[in-house]
Amino acid sequence: MKKYDMTQGPLFSKIFLFALPIAITGILQQLFNSVDVAVIGQFVGKEAMAGVGTDAPIVGIIISLLSGLSLGTTVTVAQAIGRRSRKDINRAVHTSILLALLAGLIMTVIFEAIVPSLLTMMNVPGSVYAYALKYLRIYSGGLVIFALYDFTAAILRAAGHTKEPMYALIISGIINVILNLLFVIVFHLDAVGVALATVIANGVSVMLLMRKLITIDEDIRVHRSDLKIHPTQLSAILHVGAPAGMQGMLFDISNMIVQWGINSLGTIAMAGSSAAFNIEIFIFYVVIAFAQACTTFVGQNYGAAHLDRCQKTLAISLFQGMSITGIFCIGLLVFSQPLLHLFTQDDAVVKIGQIQLFYMAVMYVFSALQEIASGYLRGYGVSIIPTLISVMGICGLRVVWIMTIFKSMPTFQNLMMLYPISQGVTGIIILLAGFLFTRHLLHKQAYD
């Protein structure tokens, strides 16, 4: 039935080896994205770099919605694999492919319509606005491609195949870098060239992953004749994916409000924050790798009724995720200045970037706690609880902070302080919720 069994064998090594390709995939993806910003910063100018950088919260909303929805696919397919139900696996896989197409099309229409209003709401300066708008127009036009990548990768990962998305990304990433240099330096397409390169390169990834799903000799194989939306599987996917996507979207809406605060401090703050973001975001993908590993392992083991392995998965994921994240954060602080100089030679911009990197290094340790604990609950199919806690603890606190503390003392440092504080409080509460849910399951099991 499957070649990668998460319900048997040593968890410590399996979780690490599962998470490693996901982390590498995310880091490579962000490396290629950072090349976008570096190329446009070095060969076009700081206004263009600020324009692409200020789009990050909006791009984040898009990515969060799609990756959140695809998380529902990971859980639904993983639980079906744990139950060893070929019929449910087949239905979940084919429902996911069609859902990706529909979600991508709907989001393209919506974002193409609202992008100008979002940029205006974010208080984007006139010198930056044109670059930001051009980039987002093209990026939004490729959302079907981005959706298909997320969902096909989610299907493969649910079955334990984490290397294939990594290999696909390496190939498409190299194409992305080449097209970036070609479009920006040779054809002088500035933000348009960067966006086109991103969409085309992701299209290559999708073709590679779809080819894998069409030819793979496992129950997750895609057959064109089986493409159909099955209500039961669609409901299961949305039950987990919709709250996760909404949580990510609300995170990024709160980040848009933070970006509004950054924009109010001027172009130097915007450019410094953009450069810092493209460095520190690498750590986020390490965090997400262990959160996805936790979700997938819990999903398969819960489907197989192995609650003891679910609890061990949480403990191991937290230990590995927080330890490795901490090591990366230390490296981030030590090498902050030379890393920022890869993006700009402006000393004022570098100074702003260093402030952001310091606070983000602290935040990501708490982020590992919050994301892995959330992933643990979602592996059981419980998505509403971590979503509600995160929305109140992170989004709510950030908005209140900006409207009170930052408004009274509008400095970049005061703005950055909200990240570790909001993330730490939320992470602790979600972990407690995970413990309470586990106790409930064990109590229920004892009486069944």
Short mmCIF file of C-alpha atoms in Angstrom, two decimals:
data_model
loop_
_atom_site.label_atom_id
_atom_site.label_comp_id
_atom_site.label_asym_id
_atom_site.label_seq_id
_atom_site.Cartn_x
_atom_site.Cartn_y
_atom_site.Cartn_z
CA MET A 1 0.00 0.00 0.00
CA LYS A 2 2.71 2.48 0.93
CA LYS A 3 6.45 2.49 1.00
CA TYR A 4 6.90 4.93 3.88
CA ASP A 5 5.27 3.79 7.12
CA MET A 6 5.09 6.38 9.89
CA THR A 7 3.15 4.03 12.17
CA GLN A 8 6.12 1.74 12.83
CA GLY A 9 9.82 2.03 13.58
CA PRO A 10 11.94 4.68 15.35
CA LEU A 11 10.30 8.11 15.41
CA PHE A 12 13.36 10.24 16.19
CA SER A 13 15.26 9.51 12.98
CA LYS A 14 12.13 9.26 10.83
CA ILE A 15 10.83 12.68 11.89
CA PHE A 16 14.20 14.31 11.28
CA LEU A 17 14.66 12.67 7.88
CA PHE A 18 11.08 13.61 6.93
CA ALA A 19 11.50 17.24 8.01
CA LEU A 20 14.96 17.75 6.50
CA PRO A 21 13.91 17.79 2.80
CA ILE A 22 10.94 20.04 3.66
CA ALA A 23 13.27 22.50 5.40
CA ILE A 24 15.74 22.39 2.51
CA THR A 25 12.87 22.90 0.06
CA GLY A 26 11.62 25.95 1.94
CA ILE A 27 15.11 27.40 2.36
CA LEU A 28 15.88 26.92 -1.33
CA GLN A 29 12.55 28.46 -2.26
CA GLN A 30 13.28 31.49 -0.14
CA LEU A 31 16.85 31.63 -1.44
CA PHE A 32 15.49 31.95 -4.94
CA ASN A 33 12.97 34.56 -3.73
CA SER A 34 15.81 36.47 -2.09
CA VAL A 35 17.64 36.44 -5.40
CA ASP A 36 14.60 38.29 -6.78
CA VAL A 37 15.06 41.08 -4.23
CA ALA A 38 18.86 41.11 -4.48
CA VAL A 39 18.81 41.35 -8.28
CA ILE A 40 16.26 44.13 -8.31
CA GLY A 41 18.05 45.95 -5.47
CA GLN A 42 21.48 45.79 -7.13
CA PHE A 43 20.42 46.41 -10.74
CA VAL A 44 17.32 48.62 -10.48
CA GLY A 45 17.43 50.53 -7.16
CA LYS A 46 16.16 50.77 -3.60
CA GLU A 47 12.71 52.05 -4.67
CA ALA A 48 12.15 48.93 -6.77
CA MET A 49 13.51 46.74 -3.96
CA ALA A 50 11.20 48.44 -1.49
CA GLY A 51 8.28 47.94 -3.91
CA VAL A 52 8.80 44.19 -4.20
CA GLY A 53 9.56 43.97 -0.47
CA THR A 54 6.43 45.83 0.58
CA ASP A 55 4.39 43.23 -1.33
CA ALA A 56 5.56 40.55 1.12
CA PRO A 57 2.49 40.72 3.42
CA ILE A 58 0.10 40.44 0.45
CA VAL A 59 2.09 37.60 -1.08
CA GLY A 60 2.09 36.10 2.41
CA ILE A 61 -1.72 36.17 2.50
CA ILE A 62 -1.84 34.28 -0.79
CA ILE A 63 0.74 31.71 0.30
CA SER A 64 -0.94 31.25 3.68
CA LEU A 65 -4.36 30.61 2.17
CA LEU A 66 -3.03 28.05 -0.28
CA SER A 67 -0.64 26.31 2.11
CA GLY A 68 -3.36 26.27 4.79
CA LEU A 69 -5.84 24.63 2.45
CA SER A 70 -3.22 22.13 1.29
CA LEU A 71 -2.53 21.24 4.93
CA GLY A 72 -6.06 19.83 4.93
CA THR A 73 -4.95 17.54 2.11
CA THR A 74 -1.90 16.41 4.08
CA VAL A 75 -4.00 15.46 7.11
CA THR A 76 -6.83 13.83 5.13
CA VAL A 77 -4.51 11.73 2.97
CA ALA A 78 -2.25 10.84 5.92
CA GLN A 79 -5.17 9.65 8.06
CA ALA A 80 -6.51 7.57 5.15
CA ILE A 81 -3.06 6.00 4.75
CA GLY A 82 -2.99 5.25 8.48
CA ARG A 83 -6.38 3.53 8.18
CA ARG A 84 -5.10 1.65 5.11
CA SER A 85 -8.17 2.69 3.12
CA ARG A 86 -7.32 2.70 -0.59
CA LYS A 87 -10.70 4.14 -1.52
CA ASP A 88 -10.35 7.12 0.84
CA ILE A 89 -6.78 7.77 -0.32
CA ASN A 90 -7.87 7.82 -3.97
CA ARG A 91 -10.81 10.11 -3.30
CA ALA A 92 -8.78 12.52 -1.16
CA VAL A 93 -6.03 12.79 -3.79
CA HIS A 94 -8.33 13.50 -6.73
CA THR A 95 -10.53 15.88 -4.75
CA SER A 96 -7.37 17.79 -3.80
CA ILE A 97 -6.25 18.27 -7.41
CA LEU A 98 -9.59 19.78 -8.44
CA LEU A 99 -9.76 21.88 -5.27
CA ALA A 100 -6.34 23.33 -6.14
CA LEU A 101 -7.57 24.37 -9.58
CA LEU A 102 -10.73 25.97 -8.21
CA ALA A 103 -8.96 27.74 -5.34
CA GLY A 104 -6.30 29.12 -7.68
CA LEU A 105 -8.86 30.46 -10.15
CA ILE A 106 -11.06 32.06 -7.50
CA MET A 107 -8.11 33.68 -5.74
CA THR A 108 -6.76 35.05 -9.04
CA VAL A 109 -10.04 36.86 -9.71
CA ILE A 110 -10.25 38.23 -6.16
CA PHE A 111 -6.66 39.43 -5.83
CA GLU A 112 -6.51 40.97 -9.31
CA ALA A 113 -9.52 43.06 -8.26
CA ILE A 114 -8.35 44.16 -4.80
CA VAL A 115 -4.56 44.58 -5.19
CA PRO A 116 -4.66 48.38 -5.82
CA SER A 117 -6.86 48.91 -2.76
CA LEU A 118 -4.58 46.77 -0.58
CA LEU A 119 -1.50 48.77 -1.59
CA THR A 120 -3.29 52.04 -0.93
CA MET A 121 -4.45 50.78 2.47
CA MET A 122 -0.83 49.87 3.30
CA ASN A 123 0.22 53.49 2.74
CA VAL A 124 2.72 52.56 0.00
CA PRO A 125 4.60 55.71 -1.14
CA GLY A 126 4.18 56.93 -4.71
CA SER A 127 7.80 56.24 -5.69
CA VAL A 128 7.34 52.59 -4.70
CA TYR A 129 3.69 52.00 -5.66
CA ALA A 130 4.19 51.34 -9.40
CA TYR A 131 6.78 48.61 -8.77
CA ALA A 132 4.62 46.97 -6.10
CA LEU A 133 1.52 46.98 -8.32
CA LYS A 134 3.26 45.53 -11.39
CA TYR A 135 4.76 42.69 -9.36
CA LEU A 136 1.46 41.74 -7.71
CA ARG A 137 -0.54 41.85 -10.95
CA ILE A 138 1.64 39.18 -12.53
CA TYR A 139 2.04 37.17 -9.31
CA SER A 140 -1.75 37.00 -8.86
CA GLY A 141 -2.12 35.79 -12.44
CA GLY A 142 -0.11 32.68 -11.58
CA LEU A 143 -2.12 31.53 -8.57
CA VAL A 144 -3.41 28.36 -10.24
CA ILE A 145 0.21 27.28 -10.66
CA PHE A 146 1.06 28.08 -7.04
CA ALA A 147 -2.04 26.23 -5.81
CA LEU A 148 -1.22 23.11 -7.81
CA TYR A 149 2.32 23.08 -6.45
CA ASP A 150 1.13 23.28 -2.83
CA PHE A 151 -1.49 20.54 -3.21
CA THR A 152 0.64 18.11 -5.23
CA ALA A 153 3.49 18.55 -2.74
CA ALA A 154 1.01 18.00 0.13
CA ILE A 155 -0.17 14.71 -1.38
CA LEU A 156 3.38 13.44 -1.78
CA ARG A 157 4.40 14.48 1.74
CA ALA A 158 1.37 12.79 3.28
CA ALA A 159 2.71 9.53 1.84
CA GLY A 160 6.25 10.24 3.09
CA HIS A 161 7.69 11.57 -0.18
CA THR A 162 9.46 14.79 0.84
CA LYS A 163 12.41 14.58 -1.55
CA GLU A 164 10.45 14.93 -4.79
CA PRO A 165 9.18 18.48 -4.02
CA MET A 166 12.76 19.39 -3.07
CA TYR A 167 14.20 18.10 -6.35
CA ALA A 168 11.48 19.88 -8.35
CA LEU A 169 12.22 23.12 -6.54
CA ILE A 170 15.96 22.88 -7.14
CA ILE A 171 15.35 22.59 -10.88
CA SER A 172 12.75 25.36 -11.00
CA GLY A 173 14.86 27.56 -8.71
CA ILE A 174 17.82 27.45 -11.06
CA ILE A 175 15.47 28.40 -13.89
CA ASN A 176 14.14 31.24 -11.73
CA VAL A 177 17.62 32.69 -11.13
CA ILE A 178 18.52 32.52 -14.83
CA LEU A 179 15.24 34.17 -15.86
CA ASN A 180 15.66 36.85 -13.18
CA LEU A 181 19.03 37.87 -14.54
CA LEU A 182 17.79 37.69 -18.13
CA PHE A 183 14.58 39.68 -17.61
CA VAL A 184 16.01 42.34 -15.28
CA ILE A 185 19.56 42.90 -16.58
CA VAL A 186 19.12 42.15 -20.29
CA PHE A 187 15.49 43.13 -20.96
CA HIS A 188 15.20 45.78 -18.19
CA LEU A 189 11.81 44.50 -17.01
CA ASP A 190 12.40 45.44 -13.31
CA ALA A 191 9.55 44.13 -11.08
CA VAL A 192 7.71 42.65 -14.06
CA GLY A 193 10.69 40.46 -14.93
CA VAL A 194 11.05 39.20 -11.37
CA ALA A 195 7.36 38.26 -11.18
CA LEU A 196 7.40 36.54 -14.58
CA ALA A 197 10.46 34.51 -13.61
CA THR A 198 8.71 33.37 -10.41
CA VAL A 199 5.53 32.23 -12.19
CA ILE A 200 7.36 30.42 -15.00
CA ALA A 201 9.73 28.63 -12.61
CA ASN A 202 6.85 27.45 -10.41
CA GLY A 203 5.12 26.14 -13.51
CA VAL A 204 8.11 23.87 -14.08
CA SER A 205 7.79 22.56 -10.49
CA VAL A 206 4.12 21.73 -11.01
CA MET A 207 4.83 19.78 -14.20
CA LEU A 208 7.50 17.72 -12.43
CA LEU A 209 5.29 16.91 -9.42
CA MET A 210 2.24 16.09 -11.53
CA ARG A 211 4.38 13.75 -13.60
CA LYS A 212 5.44 12.01 -10.39
CA LEU A 213 1.83 11.60 -9.22
CA ILE A 214 0.70 10.29 -12.60
CA THR A 215 3.45 7.65 -12.80
CA ILE A 216 3.96 6.64 -9.14
CA ASP A 217 3.13 3.02 -8.28
CA GLU A 218 1.26 3.76 -5.04
CA ASP A 219 -2.28 4.48 -3.88
CA ILE A 220 -1.72 8.25 -4.26
CA ARG A 221 -1.40 7.84 -8.04
CA VAL A 222 -3.46 10.33 -10.06
CA HIS A 223 -5.75 9.02 -12.83
CA ARG A 224 -7.46 11.55 -15.07
CA SER A 225 -10.63 9.43 -15.14
CA ASP A 226 -10.85 9.59 -11.33
CA LEU A 227 -10.74 13.39 -11.10
CA LYS A 228 -13.87 14.24 -9.17
CA ILE A 229 -14.76 16.19 -6.05
CA HIS A 230 -15.99 13.81 -3.34
CA PRO A 231 -18.06 15.66 -0.69
CA THR A 232 -16.81 13.61 2.29
CA GLN A 233 -13.14 14.15 1.44
CA LEU A 234 -13.73 17.79 0.48
CA SER A 235 -15.37 18.37 3.86
CA ALA A 236 -12.45 16.71 5.66
CA ILE A 237 -9.89 18.78 3.75
CA LEU A 238 -11.73 22.05 4.39
CA HIS A 239 -12.36 21.16 8.04
CA VAL A 240 -8.61 21.32 8.62
CA GLY A 241 -7.47 23.48 5.73
CA ALA A 242 -9.96 26.35 5.89
CA PRO A 243 -9.17 27.35 9.52
CA ALA A 244 -5.44 26.90 8.86
CA GLY A 245 -5.67 29.07 5.76
CA MET A 246 -7.74 31.68 7.58
CA GLN A 247 -5.22 31.73 10.42
CA GLY A 248 -2.36 32.31 8.02
CA MET A 249 -4.33 34.97 6.18
CA LEU A 250 -5.15 36.81 9.41
CA PHE A 251 -1.48 36.59 10.41
CA ASP A 252 -0.56 38.29 7.19
CA ILE A 253 -3.30 40.88 7.51
CA SER A 254 -1.81 41.75 10.90
CA ASN A 255 1.59 41.87 9.17
CA MET A 256 0.11 44.27 6.62
CA ILE A 257 -0.77 46.53 9.52
CA VAL A 258 2.82 46.16 10.74
CA GLN A 259 3.99 46.96 7.20
CA TRP A 260 1.83 50.06 7.32
CA GLY A 261 3.77 51.08 10.42
CA ILE A 262 7.09 50.37 8.66
CA ASN A 263 5.98 52.35 5.60
CA SER A 264 5.13 55.32 7.81
CA LEU A 265 8.79 55.44 8.89
CA GLY A 266 10.05 56.04 5.33
CA THR A 267 11.91 54.37 2.45
CA ILE A 268 15.02 53.52 4.49
CA ALA A 269 12.93 51.58 7.02
CA MET A 270 11.06 49.86 4.19
CA ALA A 271 14.25 48.84 2.39
CA GLY A 272 15.95 47.67 5.60
CA SER A 273 12.93 45.63 6.62
CA SER A 274 12.67 44.11 3.14
CA ALA A 275 16.33 43.02 3.20
CA ALA A 276 16.02 41.63 6.75
CA PHE A 277 12.83 39.75 5.89
CA ASN A 278 14.54 37.99 3.00
CA ILE A 279 17.21 36.76 5.41
CA GLU A 280 15.24 35.80 8.52
CA ILE A 281 12.43 34.10 6.61
CA PHE A 282 14.81 31.19 5.98
CA ILE A 283 14.38 30.18 9.62
CA PHE A 284 10.61 30.13 9.22
CA TYR A 285 10.93 27.22 6.80
CA VAL A 286 12.91 25.22 9.35
CA VAL A 287 10.07 25.80 11.83
CA ILE A 288 7.41 24.86 9.28
CA ALA A 289 9.29 21.68 8.31
CA PHE A 290 9.01 20.25 11.82
CA ALA A 291 5.41 21.48 12.17
CA GLN A 292 4.49 19.64 8.95
CA ALA A 293 6.37 16.56 10.11
CA CYS A 294 4.43 16.62 13.37
CA THR A 295 1.11 17.02 11.54
CA THR A 296 1.81 14.20 9.08
CA PHE A 297 3.14 11.71 11.64
CA VAL A 298 0.26 12.42 14.02
CA GLY A 299 -2.19 12.08 11.10
CA GLN A 300 -0.97 8.63 10.06
CA ASN A 301 -0.64 7.36 13.64
CA TYR A 302 -4.04 8.72 14.67
CA GLY A 303 -5.54 6.99 11.62
CA ALA A 304 -3.86 3.78 12.82
CA ALA A 305 -5.08 4.41 16.43
CA HIS A 306 -1.52 4.69 17.82
CA LEU A 307 -2.03 7.50 20.34
CA ASP A 308 1.22 6.79 22.15
CA ARG A 309 3.19 7.48 18.97
CA CYS A 310 1.23 10.70 18.48
CA GLN A 311 2.42 11.98 21.88
CA LYS A 312 6.01 10.92 21.17
CA THR A 313 5.80 12.72 17.84
CA LEU A 314 4.99 15.99 19.61
CA ALA A 315 7.86 15.66 22.09
CA ILE A 316 10.42 14.75 19.42
CA SER A 317 9.22 17.44 17.00
CA LEU A 318 9.45 20.12 19.70
CA PHE A 319 12.94 19.04 20.75
CA GLN A 320 14.32 18.84 17.22
CA GLY A 321 12.48 21.89 15.89
CA MET A 322 13.30 24.28 18.73
CA SER A 323 16.94 23.13 18.99
CA ILE A 324 17.69 23.51 15.30
CA THR A 325 15.78 26.79 15.13
CA GLY A 326 17.85 28.12 18.03
CA ILE A 327 21.10 27.24 16.24
CA PHE A 328 19.95 29.05 13.10
CA CYS A 329 18.93 32.10 15.14
CA ILE A 330 22.39 32.35 16.71
CA GLY A 331 23.93 32.21 13.24
CA LEU A 332 21.53 34.92 12.09
CA LEU A 333 22.75 37.28 14.81
CA VAL A 334 26.45 36.54 14.28
CA PHE A 335 26.37 37.10 10.51
CA SER A 336 23.65 39.78 10.29
CA GLN A 337 25.84 42.54 8.85
CA PRO A 338 27.51 40.63 5.98
CA LEU A 339 24.18 39.03 5.08
CA LEU A 340 22.47 42.42 4.86
CA HIS A 341 25.30 43.75 2.67
CA LEU A 342 24.30 41.16 0.07
CA PHE A 343 21.17 43.25 -0.49
CA THR A 344 22.40 46.81 -0.05
CA GLN A 345 25.51 48.90 0.67
CA ASP A 346 23.48 51.67 2.35
CA ASP A 347 24.61 51.80 6.03
CA ALA A 348 21.32 53.30 7.24
CA VAL A 349 19.37 50.49 5.59
CA VAL A 350 21.71 47.88 7.10
CA LYS A 351 21.26 49.33 10.60
CA ILE A 352 17.47 49.03 10.34
CA GLY A 353 17.85 45.47 9.07
CA GLN A 354 20.01 44.50 12.05
CA ILE A 355 17.35 45.72 14.49
CA GLN A 356 14.73 43.56 12.79
CA LEU A 357 16.98 40.49 12.70
CA PHE A 358 17.62 40.70 16.45
CA TYR A 359 13.94 40.64 17.38
CA MET A 360 13.11 38.00 14.77
CA ALA A 361 15.84 35.70 16.10
CA VAL A 362 14.09 35.74 19.48
CA MET A 363 10.67 35.33 17.90
CA TYR A 364 11.46 32.22 15.85
CA VAL A 365 12.24 30.09 18.89
CA PHE A 366 8.73 30.85 20.17
CA SER A 367 7.39 30.37 16.65
CA ALA A 368 8.71 26.78 16.65
CA LEU A 369 6.73 26.12 19.83
CA GLN A 370 3.56 27.67 18.41
CA GLU A 371 3.70 26.07 14.95
CA ILE A 372 4.61 22.55 16.13
CA ALA A 373 1.95 22.57 18.86
CA SER A 374 -0.58 23.75 16.25
CA GLY A 375 0.60 21.03 13.85
CA TYR A 376 0.10 18.43 16.57
CA LEU A 377 -3.55 19.37 17.00
CA ARG A 378 -4.16 19.56 13.25
CA GLY A 379 -2.78 16.05 12.81
CA TYR A 380 -5.86 14.88 14.73
CA GLY A 381 -8.07 16.98 12.46
CA VAL A 382 -8.48 19.68 15.13
CA SER A 383 -7.87 23.00 13.38
CA ILE A 384 -10.30 25.48 14.93
CA ILE A 385 -8.64 25.53 18.38
CA PRO A 386 -5.12 26.59 17.27
CA THR A 387 -6.67 29.02 14.79
CA LEU A 388 -8.76 30.82 17.41
CA ILE A 389 -5.91 30.98 19.91
CA SER A 390 -3.48 32.25 17.28
CA VAL A 391 -5.87 34.86 15.93
CA MET A 392 -6.47 36.28 19.41
CA GLY A 393 -2.94 35.85 20.71
CA ILE A 394 -0.93 36.96 17.69
CA CYS A 395 -3.15 38.99 15.37
CA GLY A 396 -5.12 40.69 18.12
CA LEU A 397 -2.10 41.55 20.23
CA ARG A 398 -0.18 42.92 17.23
CA VAL A 399 -3.02 45.22 16.22
CA VAL A 400 -3.47 46.47 19.79
CA TRP A 401 0.30 47.02 20.11
CA ILE A 402 0.46 49.12 16.94
CA MET A 403 -2.58 51.17 17.87
CA THR A 404 -1.27 51.91 21.36
CA ILE A 405 2.47 51.50 22.06
CA PHE A 406 3.75 52.14 18.53
CA LYS A 407 1.33 55.01 18.01
CA SER A 408 2.61 56.73 21.15
CA MET A 409 6.30 55.96 20.37
CA PRO A 410 6.64 55.42 16.59
CA THR A 411 10.12 53.88 16.35
CA PHE A 412 11.25 50.84 14.37
CA GLN A 413 12.46 49.12 17.54
CA ASN A 414 9.09 49.50 19.27
CA LEU A 415 7.42 48.03 16.21
CA MET A 416 9.68 44.95 16.14
CA MET A 417 9.18 44.18 19.85
CA LEU A 418 5.63 43.01 19.21
CA TYR A 419 6.82 39.90 17.31
CA PRO A 420 8.54 37.87 20.08
CA ILE A 421 5.99 38.95 22.70
CA SER A 422 2.90 37.94 20.70
CA GLN A 423 4.47 34.71 19.44
CA GLY A 424 5.65 33.60 22.89
CA VAL A 425 2.30 34.11 24.62
CA THR A 426 0.42 32.30 21.85
CA GLY A 427 2.83 29.36 21.68
CA ILE A 428 2.52 28.59 25.39
CA ILE A 429 -1.30 28.71 25.27
CA ILE A 430 -1.52 26.40 22.23
CA LEU A 431 0.85 23.89 23.84
CA LEU A 432 -1.39 23.83 26.93
CA ALA A 433 -4.39 23.27 24.65
CA GLY A 434 -2.53 20.34 23.08
CA PHE A 435 -1.92 18.78 26.49
CA LEU A 436 -5.60 19.17 27.44
CA PHE A 437 -6.74 17.63 24.15
CA THR A 438 -4.38 14.68 24.62
CA ARG A 439 -5.73 14.09 28.11
CA HIS A 440 -9.26 14.15 26.69
CA LEU A 441 -8.35 11.54 24.06
CA LEU A 442 -6.67 9.26 26.59
CA HIS A 443 -9.65 9.57 28.93
CA LYS A 444 -12.03 8.75 26.07
CA GLN A 445 -9.88 5.77 25.00
CA ALA A 446 -9.91 4.38 28.54
CA TYR A 447 -13.71 4.27 28.54
CA ASP A 448 -14.18 2.95 24.99
#
